[in-house]
Short mmCIF file of C-alpha atoms (C1' of nucleotides) in Angstrom, two decimals:
data_model
loop_
_atom_site.label_atom_id
_atom_site.label_comp_id
_atom_site.label_asym_id
_atom_site.label_seq_id
_atom_site.Cartn_x
_atom_site.Cartn_y
_atom_site.Cartn_z
CA UNK A 936 24.30 2.64 14.95
CA UNK A 937 20.88 5.22 15.09
CA UNK A 938 17.62 5.19 13.18
CA UNK A 939 17.98 8.31 11.22
CA UNK A 940 15.24 10.57 13.32
CA UNK A 941 14.47 12.86 10.24
CA UNK A 942 11.68 12.53 8.08
CA UNK A 943 10.85 9.24 9.77
CA UNK A 944 7.62 8.02 9.20
CA UNK A 945 4.99 5.97 11.70
CA UNK A 946 5.58 2.01 11.02
CA UNK A 947 2.97 1.47 10.76
CA UNK A 948 0.51 3.89 8.64
CA UNK A 949 0.19 3.40 4.71
CA UNK A 950 -1.89 6.03 4.12
CA UNK A 951 1.61 8.06 4.58
CA UNK A 952 2.63 5.86 1.66
CA UNK A 953 -0.14 6.33 -0.27
CA UNK A 954 -0.58 9.75 0.20
CA UNK A 955 3.09 10.71 -0.56
CA UNK A 956 1.96 7.86 -3.81
CA UNK A 957 -0.45 11.12 -4.94
CA UNK A 958 1.86 13.99 -4.17
CA UNK A 959 4.66 12.60 -6.81
CA UNK A 960 2.11 12.54 -9.35
CA UNK A 961 0.41 15.48 -8.44
CA UNK A 962 -0.43 18.14 -6.10
CA UNK A 963 -3.38 18.31 -4.27
CA UNK A 964 -5.25 19.30 -1.31
CA UNK A 965 -6.65 17.38 1.25
CA UNK A 966 -9.75 17.05 -0.07
CA UNK A 967 -8.22 15.89 -3.41
CA UNK A 968 -6.19 13.23 -2.17
CA UNK A 969 -9.84 11.94 -0.19
CA UNK A 970 -11.35 12.41 -3.66
CA UNK A 971 -7.95 10.11 -5.87
CA UNK A 972 -8.41 7.44 -3.20
CA UNK A 973 -12.64 7.07 -3.92
CA UNK A 974 -12.02 6.07 -7.20
CA UNK A 975 -10.12 3.17 -8.67
CA UNK A 976 -7.97 2.83 -5.49
CA UNK A 977 -11.27 1.98 -2.86
CA UNK A 978 -10.68 -1.20 -5.03
CA UNK A 979 -7.58 -2.09 -2.64
CA UNK A 980 -7.54 0.44 -0.56
CA UNK A 981 -9.23 3.20 2.13
CA UNK A 982 -8.95 6.08 3.76
CA UNK A 983 -10.95 9.32 5.68
CA UNK A 984 -10.84 11.96 6.18
CA UNK A 985 -10.56 11.42 9.24
CA UNK A 986 -6.20 9.43 8.64
CA UNK A 987 -5.39 11.81 5.97
CA UNK A 988 -5.73 15.35 7.86
CA UNK A 989 -3.43 14.34 11.01
CA UNK A 990 -1.35 12.52 8.69
CA UNK A 991 -0.78 15.27 6.19
CA UNK A 992 0.01 17.92 9.36
CA UNK A 993 2.37 15.26 10.18
CA UNK A 994 4.54 14.94 7.63
CA UNK A 995 4.34 18.15 6.77
CA UNK A 996 6.34 18.68 10.77
CA UNK A 997 9.25 15.57 9.25
CA UNK A 998 9.36 17.61 5.90
CA UNK A 999 7.80 14.98 3.82
CA UNK A 1000 5.72 16.95 2.26
CA UNK A 1001 5.14 21.53 1.96
CA UNK A 1002 2.27 23.65 1.46
CA UNK A 1003 2.73 24.82 -1.93
CA UNK A 1004 0.28 28.10 -1.39
CA UNK A 1005 -2.69 28.43 0.91
CA UNK A 1006 -5.57 29.82 -1.89
CA UNK A 1007 -7.29 32.33 0.31
CA UNK A 1008 -8.70 33.52 -2.87
CA UNK A 1009 -12.55 34.24 -1.91
CA UNK A 1010 -14.00 30.85 -0.12
CA UNK A 1011 -12.38 28.56 2.63
CA UNK A 1012 -8.57 27.78 3.34
CA UNK A 1013 -7.81 25.42 0.32
CA UNK A 1014 -3.79 24.25 1.05
CA UNK A 1015 -2.16 22.81 -1.82
CA UNK A 1016 0.20 20.31 -0.75
CA UNK A 1017 3.51 19.04 -3.01
CA UNK A 1018 5.90 16.48 -2.28
CA UNK A 1019 9.14 16.68 -0.29
CA UNK A 1020 12.64 15.56 -1.60
CA UNK A 1021 12.88 13.60 1.57
CA UNK A 1022 9.11 12.98 0.91
CA UNK A 1023 9.83 11.06 -2.93
CA UNK A 1024 12.91 9.48 -0.93
CA UNK A 1025 11.43 8.14 1.31
CA UNK A 1026 8.10 6.35 -1.58
CA UNK A 1027 10.89 4.93 -3.73
CA UNK A 1028 12.70 3.12 0.07
CA UNK A 1029 9.02 1.46 0.88
CA UNK A 1030 8.56 0.76 -3.05
CA UNK A 1031 11.77 -1.69 -2.54
CA UNK A 1032 11.04 -3.27 -0.10
CA UNK A 1033 9.78 -6.50 -1.40
CA UNK A 1034 7.47 -6.77 1.87
CA UNK A 1035 4.32 -6.25 1.64
CA UNK A 1036 0.80 -6.86 3.81
CA UNK A 1037 -2.06 -8.09 1.29
CA UNK A 1038 -4.52 -7.90 3.68
CA UNK A 1039 -8.71 -9.27 2.94
CA UNK A 1040 -10.71 -9.49 5.56
CA UNK A 1041 -14.34 -10.78 3.60
CA UNK A 1042 -17.51 -10.89 6.03
CA UNK A 1043 -18.57 -12.94 2.80
CA UNK A 1044 -16.61 -15.90 3.14
CA UNK A 1045 -16.98 -15.81 7.13
CA UNK A 1046 -21.07 -15.92 6.95
CA UNK A 1047 -20.49 -18.60 4.58
CA UNK A 1048 -17.96 -20.96 6.55
CA UNK A 1049 -19.83 -20.47 9.74
CA UNK A 1050 -23.48 -20.91 7.44
CA UNK A 1051 -24.66 -24.22 8.37
CA UNK A 1052 -26.83 -23.51 11.99
CA UNK A 1053 -29.17 -21.84 9.69
CA UNK A 1054 -31.08 -23.25 6.47
CA UNK A 1055 -29.00 -23.36 3.27
CA UNK A 1056 -31.29 -20.75 1.80
CA UNK A 1057 -29.66 -18.61 4.30
CA UNK A 1058 -25.86 -18.83 2.49
CA UNK A 1059 -27.43 -18.72 -0.88
CA UNK A 1060 -29.60 -15.79 -0.47
CA UNK A 1061 -25.44 -13.93 1.16
CA UNK A 1062 -23.70 -15.20 -1.67
CA UNK A 1063 -26.05 -13.64 -3.40
CA UNK A 1064 -25.80 -10.23 -2.40
CA UNK A 1065 -22.56 -10.80 -2.51
CA UNK A 1066 -22.61 -11.55 -6.25
CA UNK A 1067 -25.13 -7.92 -6.74
CA UNK A 1068 -22.25 -5.88 -5.18
CA UNK A 1069 -20.01 -7.75 -7.59
CA UNK A 1070 -21.96 -6.97 -10.38
CA UNK A 1071 -21.50 -3.24 -9.99
CA UNK A 1072 -17.65 -3.13 -9.13
CA UNK A 1073 -17.29 -4.63 -12.38
CA UNK A 1074 -19.66 -2.67 -14.86
CA UNK A 1075 -17.01 0.65 -13.32
CA UNK A 1076 -13.51 -1.20 -13.50
CA UNK A 1077 -14.49 -1.99 -16.77
CA UNK A 1078 -15.13 1.20 -17.62
CA UNK A 1079 -12.16 2.85 -14.91
CA UNK A 1080 -10.11 0.12 -17.78
CA UNK A 1081 -11.59 1.49 -21.04
CA UNK A 1082 -11.40 5.02 -19.81
CA UNK A 1083 -7.26 4.71 -18.91
CA UNK A 1084 -6.61 2.20 -22.56
CA UNK A 1085 -6.74 5.40 -24.12
CA UNK A 1086 -3.93 7.46 -22.26
CA UNK A 1087 -1.82 4.64 -21.53
CA UNK A 1088 0.69 6.20 -22.96
CA UNK A 1089 0.70 8.97 -20.22
CA UNK A 1090 2.95 9.26 -17.04
CA UNK A 1091 1.94 6.26 -14.56
CA UNK A 1092 -0.99 5.64 -16.66
CA UNK A 1093 0.58 1.71 -17.65
CA UNK A 1094 0.89 1.97 -13.38
CA UNK A 1095 -2.97 2.23 -12.90
CA UNK A 1096 -4.16 0.62 -15.58
CA UNK A 1097 -2.38 -3.51 -13.75
CA UNK A 1098 -4.80 -2.54 -11.24
CA UNK A 1099 -7.72 -1.82 -12.50
CA UNK A 1100 -7.01 -5.01 -15.07
CA UNK A 1101 -6.48 -6.71 -10.67
CA UNK A 1102 -9.21 -6.43 -9.93
CA UNK A 1103 -10.83 -6.67 -12.96
CA UNK A 1104 -9.19 -10.75 -12.90
CA UNK A 1105 -10.07 -10.89 -9.52
CA UNK A 1106 -14.42 -9.50 -9.96
CA UNK A 1107 -15.00 -11.93 -12.71
CA UNK A 1108 -12.86 -15.25 -10.17
CA UNK A 1109 -15.06 -14.14 -7.16
CA UNK A 1110 -17.96 -14.46 -10.10
CA UNK A 1111 -17.78 -17.82 -11.42
CA UNK A 1112 -16.87 -17.99 -8.02
CA UNK A 1113 -21.05 -17.21 -7.09
CA UNK A 1114 -22.83 -19.67 -10.05
CA UNK A 1115 -20.34 -22.71 -8.26
CA UNK A 1116 -21.37 -21.37 -4.47
CA UNK A 1117 -24.86 -21.66 -6.23
CA UNK A 1118 -25.02 -24.52 -7.78
CA UNK A 1119 -23.21 -26.63 -5.22
CA UNK A 1120 -25.97 -24.89 -1.68
CA UNK A 1121 -28.88 -26.15 -4.37
CA UNK A 1122 -27.63 -29.66 -5.03
CA UNK A 1123 -25.74 -31.27 -2.70
CA UNK B 1466 -37.85 1.35 22.23
CA UNK B 1467 -34.52 0.67 23.52
CA UNK B 1468 -32.30 -1.88 22.15
CA UNK B 1469 -32.62 -5.05 24.45
CA UNK B 1470 -28.76 -4.70 26.51
CA UNK B 1471 -28.43 -8.85 27.01
CA UNK B 1472 -26.41 -10.71 25.82
CA UNK B 1473 -25.88 -7.31 23.48
CA UNK B 1474 -21.87 -7.98 21.14
CA UNK B 1475 -20.09 -4.83 20.82
CA UNK B 1476 -20.98 -3.14 17.24
CA UNK B 1477 -18.04 -3.57 15.18
CA UNK B 1478 -15.42 -6.59 16.92
CA UNK B 1479 -15.72 -9.37 14.11
CA UNK B 1480 -13.74 -11.72 15.99
CA UNK B 1481 -16.72 -12.34 17.98
CA UNK B 1482 -19.46 -14.05 15.55
CA UNK B 1483 -15.82 -15.50 14.13
CA UNK B 1484 -15.02 -17.33 18.70
CA UNK B 1485 -18.72 -18.18 18.38
CA UNK B 1486 -18.89 -18.93 14.70
CA UNK B 1487 -16.37 -21.59 15.92
CA UNK B 1488 -17.98 -22.49 19.24
CA UNK B 1489 -21.23 -23.50 17.30
CA UNK B 1490 -19.49 -26.71 15.66
CA UNK B 1491 -17.00 -27.86 18.77
CA UNK B 1492 -16.52 -26.91 22.85
CA UNK B 1493 -13.21 -25.09 22.51
CA UNK B 1494 -10.38 -23.64 24.42
CA UNK B 1495 -8.93 -19.37 23.14
CA UNK B 1496 -5.66 -21.79 21.90
CA UNK B 1497 -7.81 -24.24 20.54
CA UNK B 1498 -9.23 -21.18 18.55
CA UNK B 1499 -6.68 -19.17 17.93
CA UNK B 1500 -5.73 -23.00 16.16
CA UNK B 1501 -9.11 -22.73 14.25
CA UNK B 1502 -8.93 -19.42 12.71
CA UNK B 1503 -5.15 -20.32 11.85
CA UNK B 1504 -6.23 -22.99 9.20
CA UNK B 1505 -8.01 -22.86 6.53
CA UNK B 1506 -10.19 -19.30 7.99
CA UNK B 1507 -6.54 -17.31 8.11
CA UNK B 1508 -7.49 -16.69 3.71
CA UNK B 1509 -10.52 -14.37 4.33
CA UNK B 1510 -9.59 -13.32 8.47
CA UNK B 1511 -7.68 -13.44 11.20
CA UNK B 1512 -7.54 -12.86 14.53
CA UNK B 1513 -4.64 -12.92 18.20
CA UNK B 1514 -4.60 -13.57 20.77
CA UNK B 1515 -4.33 -10.21 22.52
CA UNK B 1516 -8.23 -10.28 21.09
CA UNK B 1517 -9.60 -13.37 21.38
CA UNK B 1518 -8.83 -13.89 24.87
CA UNK B 1519 -10.37 -10.19 25.15
CA UNK B 1520 -13.31 -11.24 23.42
CA UNK B 1521 -14.08 -14.15 25.29
CA UNK B 1522 -14.00 -12.85 28.63
CA UNK B 1523 -16.71 -10.26 27.75
CA UNK B 1524 -18.44 -12.41 26.04
CA UNK B 1525 -18.95 -14.67 29.51
CA UNK B 1526 -19.95 -11.93 31.28
CA UNK B 1527 -22.66 -11.20 28.13
CA UNK B 1528 -23.73 -14.91 29.18
CA UNK B 1529 -22.71 -16.15 25.06
CA UNK B 1530 -20.31 -18.48 25.91
CA UNK B 1531 -20.52 -20.68 28.88
CA UNK B 1532 -16.27 -22.38 30.42
CA UNK B 1533 -17.60 -25.72 30.13
CA UNK B 1534 -14.74 -26.45 32.75
CA UNK B 1535 -11.71 -25.70 34.07
CA UNK B 1536 -9.67 -28.61 33.22
CA UNK B 1537 -6.47 -28.41 35.84
CA UNK B 1538 -5.54 -32.41 36.13
CA UNK B 1539 -1.89 -31.58 36.44
CA UNK B 1540 -0.72 -29.15 34.13
CA UNK B 1541 -2.05 -24.21 33.67
CA UNK B 1542 -5.18 -24.63 33.97
CA UNK B 1543 -6.99 -25.10 30.39
CA UNK B 1544 -10.96 -23.15 29.72
CA UNK B 1545 -12.84 -25.09 27.56
CA UNK B 1546 -15.27 -22.96 26.45
CA UNK B 1547 -19.68 -23.98 24.94
CA UNK B 1548 -21.41 -21.14 23.60
CA UNK B 1549 -25.24 -20.97 24.90
CA UNK B 1550 -28.47 -20.08 23.59
CA UNK B 1551 -28.17 -16.42 23.41
CA UNK B 1552 -24.96 -17.53 21.68
CA UNK B 1553 -26.31 -19.40 18.99
CA UNK B 1554 -29.02 -15.92 19.18
CA UNK B 1555 -26.96 -13.40 18.45
CA UNK B 1556 -24.99 -15.75 15.38
CA UNK B 1557 -27.91 -16.74 14.01
CA UNK B 1558 -29.43 -12.91 13.98
CA UNK B 1559 -25.42 -12.47 12.65
CA UNK B 1560 -25.86 -14.94 9.70
CA UNK B 1561 -29.41 -13.40 8.67
CA UNK B 1562 -28.16 -9.79 8.06
CA UNK B 1563 -27.75 -9.81 5.16
CA UNK B 1564 -24.73 -6.97 5.23
CA UNK B 1565 -21.83 -7.98 4.75
CA UNK B 1566 -18.22 -5.57 5.14
CA UNK B 1567 -15.83 -7.32 2.49
CA UNK B 1568 -12.83 -5.23 3.50
CA UNK B 1569 -9.47 -5.64 1.17
CA UNK B 1570 -5.76 -4.22 2.05
CA UNK B 1571 -3.24 -4.94 -0.53
CA UNK B 1572 -0.43 -3.39 -0.31
CA UNK B 1573 1.02 -5.77 -3.15
CA UNK B 1574 -1.02 -2.94 -5.72
CA UNK B 1575 -0.07 -0.21 -3.86
CA UNK B 1576 2.83 -0.42 -4.92
CA UNK B 1577 2.17 -1.08 -8.26
CA UNK B 1578 -0.51 1.53 -8.49
CA UNK B 1579 2.55 4.14 -7.10
CA UNK B 1580 5.16 2.51 -9.69
CA UNK B 1581 5.42 4.61 -11.29
CA UNK B 1582 7.72 7.18 -9.71
CA UNK B 1583 10.90 3.74 -10.75
CA UNK B 1584 12.48 0.73 -12.43
CA UNK B 1585 9.82 -0.83 -14.45
CA UNK B 1586 12.68 -3.93 -12.59
CA UNK B 1587 10.52 -3.14 -9.49
CA UNK B 1588 7.55 -3.39 -9.79
CA UNK B 1589 8.29 -6.53 -12.15
CA UNK B 1590 9.59 -7.66 -8.55
CA UNK B 1591 6.96 -6.98 -6.43
CA UNK B 1592 5.10 -8.59 -9.27
CA UNK B 1593 7.36 -11.81 -9.31
CA UNK B 1594 6.98 -11.64 -4.92
CA UNK B 1595 3.56 -11.56 -4.54
CA UNK B 1596 2.64 -14.25 -7.10
CA UNK B 1597 5.21 -16.86 -4.92
CA UNK B 1598 3.19 -16.12 -1.92
CA UNK B 1599 0.41 -16.82 -3.84
CA UNK B 1600 1.80 -19.89 -5.64
CA UNK B 1601 1.89 -21.09 -1.78
CA UNK B 1602 -0.90 -20.36 -0.41
CA UNK B 1603 -2.44 -21.83 -3.69
CA UNK B 1604 -0.82 -25.84 -3.05
CA UNK B 1605 -2.15 -25.14 0.61
CA UNK B 1606 -5.90 -24.48 -0.33
CA UNK B 1607 -5.83 -27.31 -3.65
CA UNK B 1608 -4.49 -29.49 0.25
CA UNK B 1609 -6.84 -28.80 1.36
CA UNK B 1610 -10.06 -28.77 -0.86
CA UNK B 1611 -8.74 -32.87 -1.70
CA UNK B 1612 -9.26 -33.51 2.19
CA UNK B 1613 -12.45 -31.75 2.60
CA UNK B 1614 -13.85 -33.94 -0.25
CA UNK B 1615 -13.49 -37.20 1.63
CA UNK B 1616 -15.68 -35.50 4.15
CA UNK B 1617 -17.99 -33.53 3.10
CA UNK B 1618 -20.92 -35.50 4.28
CA UNK B 1619 -20.53 -34.50 7.50
CA UNK B 1620 -22.31 -31.02 8.90
CA UNK B 1621 -21.31 -27.80 8.13
CA UNK B 1622 -18.43 -28.88 5.47
CA UNK B 1623 -20.53 -28.11 2.27
CA UNK B 1624 -19.62 -24.63 4.30
CA UNK B 1625 -15.82 -24.61 4.64
CA UNK B 1626 -14.94 -26.64 0.80
CA UNK B 1627 -16.91 -23.68 -0.64
CA UNK B 1628 -14.82 -21.35 1.31
CA UNK B 1629 -11.95 -23.08 0.02
CA UNK B 1630 -13.42 -23.22 -3.27
CA UNK B 1631 -13.66 -19.22 -3.24
CA UNK B 1632 -9.98 -19.06 -2.28
CA UNK B 1633 -8.73 -21.24 -5.00
CA UNK B 1634 -10.48 -19.25 -7.45
CA UNK B 1635 -9.36 -16.24 -6.77
CA UNK B 1636 -5.90 -17.12 -5.38
CA UNK B 1637 -6.11 -18.47 -9.96
CA UNK B 1638 -7.26 -15.04 -10.95
CA UNK B 1639 -4.40 -13.99 -8.55
CA UNK B 1640 -1.21 -15.60 -10.87
CA UNK B 1641 -3.59 -14.56 -14.20
CA UNK B 1642 -3.25 -11.27 -13.44
CA UNK B 1643 0.73 -11.45 -12.19
CA UNK B 1644 1.16 -12.88 -15.81
CA UNK B 1645 -0.87 -10.30 -17.45
CA UNK B 1646 1.32 -7.73 -16.15
CA UNK B 1647 4.46 -9.05 -15.88
CA UNK B 1648 3.76 -9.53 -18.88
CA UNK B 1649 2.16 -5.73 -20.02
CA UNK B 1650 5.36 -4.52 -17.97
CA UNK B 1651 7.81 -5.84 -20.02
CA UNK B 1652 5.83 -4.83 -23.57
CA UNK B 1653 4.30 -1.49 -22.79
"C1'" DA C 123 -33.74 30.28 0.84
"C1'" DT C 124 -31.46 25.31 0.55
"C1'" DC C 125 -28.78 21.83 0.50
"C1'" DA C 126 -24.72 19.92 -1.55
"C1'" DG C 127 -20.31 20.40 -2.19
"C1'" DC C 128 -16.18 22.14 -1.15
"C1'" DA C 129 -12.84 22.32 3.07
"C1'" DT C 130 -10.31 21.51 6.96
"C1'" DG C 131 -9.55 19.79 11.24
"C1'" DT C 132 -10.25 17.66 15.62
"C1'" DA C 133 -13.03 14.37 19.80
"C1'" DA C 134 -14.00 10.50 20.73
"C1'" DG C 135 -13.56 5.97 21.52
"C1'" DG C 136 -13.00 0.61 19.52
"C1'" DC C 137 -10.22 -2.61 17.42
"C1'" DG C 138 -6.93 -4.71 17.04
"C1'" DT C 139 -1.22 -6.29 17.06
"C1'" DT C 140 3.14 -6.81 19.37
"C1'" DA C 141 5.38 -7.48 23.00
"C1'" DC C 142 5.85 -9.08 27.42
"C1'" DA C 143 4.95 -12.00 31.38
"C1'" DT C 144 3.52 -16.73 33.50
"C1'" DG C 145 4.91 -21.72 33.45
"C1'" DA C 146 3.50 -26.43 32.79
"C1'" DT C 147 4.80 -30.50 29.50
"C1'" DT C 148 7.40 -33.75 26.40
"C1'" DC C 149 10.47 -34.97 23.09
"C1'" DA C 150 14.98 -35.03 21.20
"C1'" DT D 759 19.20 -28.73 29.32
"C1'" DG D 760 17.01 -26.76 26.10
"C1'" DA D 761 13.76 -26.18 22.60
"C1'" DA D 762 8.97 -26.48 21.23
"C1'" DT D 763 4.18 -26.33 22.92
"C1'" DC D 764 0.72 -25.97 24.97
"C1'" DA D 765 -1.76 -21.54 27.65
"C1'" DT D 766 -4.11 -17.63 29.23
"C1'" DG D 767 -3.85 -13.27 30.49
"C1'" DT D 768 -2.22 -7.93 30.21
"C1'" DA D 769 -0.34 -3.42 29.41
"C1'" DA D 770 1.19 0.35 25.52
"C1'" DC D 771 0.22 1.93 21.99
"C1'" DG D 772 -1.26 2.51 17.02
"C1'" DC D 773 -4.50 2.89 13.47
"C1'" DC D 774 -8.51 3.93 12.19
"C1'" DT D 775 -13.30 5.42 11.84
"C1'" DT D 776 -17.58 8.36 13.50
"C1'" DA D 777 -19.38 11.73 14.47
"C1'" DC D 778 -18.97 16.37 14.80
"C1'" DA D 779 -17.87 21.85 13.84
"C1'" DT D 780 -17.64 25.05 10.73
"C1'" DG D 781 -18.63 27.26 7.18
"C1'" DC D 782 -18.19 29.79 1.98
"C1'" DT D 783 -20.17 28.54 -2.42
"C1'" DG D 784 -23.12 27.86 -7.25
"C1'" DA D 785 -26.95 25.36 -8.31
"C1'" DT D 786 -32.15 25.23 -8.06
#
DNA sequence: ATCAGCATGTAAGGCGTTACATGATTCA
DNA sequence: TGAATCATGTAACGCCTTACATGCTGAT
């Protein structure tokens, strides 16, 4: 039997699910979607305009999202998108699929791994640069956490909270590693 | 003034540096390189044959690597590569560059974030699937750690050790999060 | 007047995966 | 004899980023 052809998504384009997920919560423009992704989501997923706008167009053709209204009141056109029934179904199907790919690319770790070619001070500096970034991000995550704790009863917010907790837990682990690694680099 | 054109690498192709880094330690074939990447490195970087072989060809043209000897003794041709002086220079230049991109894509977190559309049990299951994977990987990392501790004095091995410690630290953090998250999903 | 932010979109091009093609060796 | 492993490489294709193109609004 053939695979259903209506509302079928691109095989490996996860940006579709991100957009669908955001639209399941509220109607948004492409520009708004970009802003949401750049918020707390950016710690575990990224997206650019160059992927968001084409994805929205294609998903509209597939009937996964609908244009709500093209507000042309005054300024530039503004296209608000709304998720459709089949869009929600696609999102649910993805949520129910156990398999998930967690793809990590730490250039910092690569530089640590291959650092033996240079002096220890180089690896040490690369770790310190990483540490600095992590500390900044951790502050931001703690700020998100405090804000979310005030509105935990609202729809979906417990889920957002969990991802922030994930960020904090891993970023604290990063910092512990930085300290260990610096110590080992200095002592050993 | 123009940028130096000899031995210049592709701008964003980090696989070149991975290969160069591995070759700085020992001469290898493309096949061997793949095996090394699939080992402890796979926790923070990945690579396929389809990217390794073309990268080796291009880097040979650029003079970053050299063919050591085409062993045709018996079976299929076997091309052993060796890093060149300019290859080592390129690698060192990269190590000395403070900027590093750590690009994370956790589909598990995406499913957690958007899980509000479905029953709590779905999110719970997705977390449990993640937890299971993490536990398996953590075992493997601990095995790597024990083996490395025996040969810590050998060249470069402290650096490998540090990346394994990173893996252990973060994977333990993942497990702590899994427990917290499961608890919150059940209680809240 | 000018700059940042709002807002949508396209074009070029790079990177990387999957699948395929080919073929030898070793071991059960 | 058949499967797994060794070994190299190409082709198709998809995804995504960067840069560009365009133009309005509001604040300084």
